[in-house]
PDB file of C-alpha atoms in Angstrom:
ATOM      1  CA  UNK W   1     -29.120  15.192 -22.580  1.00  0.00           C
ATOM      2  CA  UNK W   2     -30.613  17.626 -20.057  1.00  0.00           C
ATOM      3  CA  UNK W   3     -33.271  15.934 -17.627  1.00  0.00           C
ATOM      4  CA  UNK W   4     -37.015  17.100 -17.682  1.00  0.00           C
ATOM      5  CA  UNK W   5     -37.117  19.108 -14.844  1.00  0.00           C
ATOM      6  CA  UNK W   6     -33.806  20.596 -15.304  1.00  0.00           C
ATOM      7  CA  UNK W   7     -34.976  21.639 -18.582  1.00  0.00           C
ATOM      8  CA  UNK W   8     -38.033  23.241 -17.541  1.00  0.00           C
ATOM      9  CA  UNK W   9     -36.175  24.782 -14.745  1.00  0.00           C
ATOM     10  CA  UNK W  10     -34.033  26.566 -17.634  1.00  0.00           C
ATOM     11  CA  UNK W  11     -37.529  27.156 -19.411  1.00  0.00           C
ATOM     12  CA  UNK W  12     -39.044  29.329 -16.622  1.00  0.00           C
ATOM     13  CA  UNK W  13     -35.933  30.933 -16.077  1.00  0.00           C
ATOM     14  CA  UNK W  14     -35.655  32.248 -19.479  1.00  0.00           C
ATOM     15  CA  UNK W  15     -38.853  33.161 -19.405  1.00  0.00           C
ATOM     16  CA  UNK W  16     -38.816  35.044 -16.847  1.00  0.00           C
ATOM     17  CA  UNK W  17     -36.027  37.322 -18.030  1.00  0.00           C
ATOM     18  CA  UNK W  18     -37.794  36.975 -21.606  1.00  0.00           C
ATOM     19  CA  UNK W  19     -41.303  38.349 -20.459  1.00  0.00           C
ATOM     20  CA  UNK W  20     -42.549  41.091 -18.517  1.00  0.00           C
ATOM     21  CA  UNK W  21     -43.937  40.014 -15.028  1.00  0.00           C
ATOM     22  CA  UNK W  22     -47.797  39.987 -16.424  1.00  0.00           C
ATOM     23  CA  UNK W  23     -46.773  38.199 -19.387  1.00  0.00           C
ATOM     24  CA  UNK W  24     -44.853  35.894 -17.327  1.00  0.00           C
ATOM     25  CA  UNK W  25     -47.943  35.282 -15.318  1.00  0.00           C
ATOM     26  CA  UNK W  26     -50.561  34.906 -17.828  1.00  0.00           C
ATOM     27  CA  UNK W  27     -48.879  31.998 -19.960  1.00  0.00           C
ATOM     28  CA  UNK W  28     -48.142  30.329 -16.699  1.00  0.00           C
ATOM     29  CA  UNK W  29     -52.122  31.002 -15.269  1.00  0.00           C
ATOM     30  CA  UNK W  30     -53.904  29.806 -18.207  1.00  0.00           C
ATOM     31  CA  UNK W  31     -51.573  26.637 -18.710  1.00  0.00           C
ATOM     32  CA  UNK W  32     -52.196  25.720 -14.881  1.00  0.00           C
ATOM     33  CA  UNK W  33     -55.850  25.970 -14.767  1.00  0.00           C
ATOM     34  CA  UNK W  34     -55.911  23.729 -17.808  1.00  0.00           C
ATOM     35  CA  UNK W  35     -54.115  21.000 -15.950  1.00  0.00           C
ATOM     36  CA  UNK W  36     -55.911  21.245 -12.756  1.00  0.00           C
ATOM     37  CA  UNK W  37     -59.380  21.515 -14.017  1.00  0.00           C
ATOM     38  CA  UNK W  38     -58.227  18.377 -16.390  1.00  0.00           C
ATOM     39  CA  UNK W  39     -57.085  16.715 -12.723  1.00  0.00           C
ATOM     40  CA  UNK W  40     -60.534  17.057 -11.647  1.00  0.00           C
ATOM     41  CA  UNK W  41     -62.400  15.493 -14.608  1.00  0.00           C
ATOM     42  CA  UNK W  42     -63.710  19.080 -15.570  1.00  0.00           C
ATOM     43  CA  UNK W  43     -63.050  18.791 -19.110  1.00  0.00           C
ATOM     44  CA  UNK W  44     -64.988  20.984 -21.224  1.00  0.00           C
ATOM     45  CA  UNK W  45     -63.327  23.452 -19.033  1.00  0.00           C
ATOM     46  CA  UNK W  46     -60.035  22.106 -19.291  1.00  0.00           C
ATOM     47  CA  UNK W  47     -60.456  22.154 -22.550  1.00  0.00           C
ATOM     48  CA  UNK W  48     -61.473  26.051 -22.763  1.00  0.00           C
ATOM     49  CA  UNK W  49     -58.132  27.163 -20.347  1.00  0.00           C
ATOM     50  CA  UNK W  50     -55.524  24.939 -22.667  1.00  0.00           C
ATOM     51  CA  UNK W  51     -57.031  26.903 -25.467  1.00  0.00           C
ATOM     52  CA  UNK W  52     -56.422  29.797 -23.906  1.00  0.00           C
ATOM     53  CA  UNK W  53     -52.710  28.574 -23.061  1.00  0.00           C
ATOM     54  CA  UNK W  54     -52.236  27.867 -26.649  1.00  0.00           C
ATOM     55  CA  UNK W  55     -53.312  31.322 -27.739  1.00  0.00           C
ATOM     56  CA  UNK W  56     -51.793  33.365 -25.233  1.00  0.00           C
ATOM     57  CA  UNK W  57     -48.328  30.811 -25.580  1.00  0.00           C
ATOM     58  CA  UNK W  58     -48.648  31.050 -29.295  1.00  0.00           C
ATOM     59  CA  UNK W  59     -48.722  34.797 -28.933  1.00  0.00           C
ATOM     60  CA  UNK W  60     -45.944  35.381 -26.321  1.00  0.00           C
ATOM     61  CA  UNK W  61     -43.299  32.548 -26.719  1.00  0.00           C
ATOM     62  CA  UNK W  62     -44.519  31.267 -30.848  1.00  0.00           C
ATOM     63  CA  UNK W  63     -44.915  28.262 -32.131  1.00  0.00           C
ATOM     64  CA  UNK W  64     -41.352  26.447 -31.648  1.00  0.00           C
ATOM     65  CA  UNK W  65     -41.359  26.947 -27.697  1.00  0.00           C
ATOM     66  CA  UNK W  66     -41.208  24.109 -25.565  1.00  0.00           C
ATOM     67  CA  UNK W  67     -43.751  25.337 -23.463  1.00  0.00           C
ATOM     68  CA  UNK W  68     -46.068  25.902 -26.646  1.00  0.00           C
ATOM     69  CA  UNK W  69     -45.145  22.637 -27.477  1.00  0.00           C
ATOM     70  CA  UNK W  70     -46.458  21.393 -24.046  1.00  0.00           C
ATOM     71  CA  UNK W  71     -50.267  22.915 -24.316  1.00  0.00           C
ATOM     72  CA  UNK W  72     -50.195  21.080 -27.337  1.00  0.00           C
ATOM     73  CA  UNK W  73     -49.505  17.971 -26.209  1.00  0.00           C
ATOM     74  CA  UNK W  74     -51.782  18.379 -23.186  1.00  0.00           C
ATOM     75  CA  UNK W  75     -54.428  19.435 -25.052  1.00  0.00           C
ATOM     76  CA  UNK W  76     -54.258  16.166 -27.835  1.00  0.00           C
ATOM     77  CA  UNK W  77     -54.173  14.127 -24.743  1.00  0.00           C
ATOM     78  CA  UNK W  78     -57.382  15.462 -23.209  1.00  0.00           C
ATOM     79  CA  UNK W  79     -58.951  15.301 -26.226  1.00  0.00           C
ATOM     80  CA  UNK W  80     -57.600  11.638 -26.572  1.00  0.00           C
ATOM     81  CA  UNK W  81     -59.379  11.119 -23.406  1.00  0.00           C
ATOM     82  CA  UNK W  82     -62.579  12.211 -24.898  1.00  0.00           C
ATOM     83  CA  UNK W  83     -62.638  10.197 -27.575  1.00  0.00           C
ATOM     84  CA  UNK W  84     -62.397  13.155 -29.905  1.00  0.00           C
ATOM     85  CA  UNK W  85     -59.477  11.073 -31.728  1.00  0.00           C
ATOM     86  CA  UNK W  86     -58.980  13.288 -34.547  1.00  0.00           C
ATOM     87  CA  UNK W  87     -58.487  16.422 -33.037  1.00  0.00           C
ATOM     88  CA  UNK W  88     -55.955  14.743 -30.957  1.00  0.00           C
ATOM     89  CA  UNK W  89     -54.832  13.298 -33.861  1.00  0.00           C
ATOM     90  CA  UNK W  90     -54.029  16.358 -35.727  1.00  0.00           C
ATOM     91  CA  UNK W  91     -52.216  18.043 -32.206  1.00  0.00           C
ATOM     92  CA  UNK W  92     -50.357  15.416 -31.936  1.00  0.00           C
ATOM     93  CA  UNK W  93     -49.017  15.226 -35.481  1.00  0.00           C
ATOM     94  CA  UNK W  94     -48.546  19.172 -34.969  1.00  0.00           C
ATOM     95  CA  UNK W  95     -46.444  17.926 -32.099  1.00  0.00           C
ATOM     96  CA  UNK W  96     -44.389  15.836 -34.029  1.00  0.00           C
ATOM     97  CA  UNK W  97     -43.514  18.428 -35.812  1.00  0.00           C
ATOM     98  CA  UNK W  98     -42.130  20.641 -33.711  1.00  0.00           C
ATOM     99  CA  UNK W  99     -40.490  17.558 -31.942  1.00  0.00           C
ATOM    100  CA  UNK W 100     -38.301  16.980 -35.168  1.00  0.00           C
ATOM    101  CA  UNK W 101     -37.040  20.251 -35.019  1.00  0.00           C
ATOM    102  CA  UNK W 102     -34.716  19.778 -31.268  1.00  0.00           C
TER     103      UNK W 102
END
């Protein structure tokens, strides 16, 4: 079994040689702000960046990447966090999903 930051070591290198340097830049950007405005309690605009992750990831990598995959997950969680239990609900069962399949 790989280790988790082994594995997204291989994940950004891939992606690298997958994507052109914007694109490669973008889905990392949008993912980012997402976590660091989540960091610092700013949620609804947490909340507006990991949409934009999901999009722009959904777009670029599709629906069975990890890293889509990851958004996800972060996303469910925030909205775990705001007590908006079934939206989270339904990520996280979208999640689960696309766990099943690795």
């Amino acid at each position: 079994m790989i280790k988790p930051l082994k594995l997204i070591l291989l994940q950004k290198n891939w992606l690298r040689k997958t994507l052109d340097e914007n694109q490669f830049h973008m889905v990392m950007l949008c993912h980012n702000k997402g976590r660091i405005l989540n960091s610092k309690g700013d949620y609804l605009e947490a909340e507006s960046a990991y949409l934009e992750a999901k999009s722009v990831r959904e777009v670029v990598l599709g629906k069975e990447h990890p890293d889509y995959l990851g958004t996800l997950i972060n996303l469910a969680t925030l909205y775990n966090k705001l007590t908006r239990f079934d939206d989270a609900e339904a990520l996280f069962i979208i999640s689960n999903q696309i766990l099943k399949k690795y």
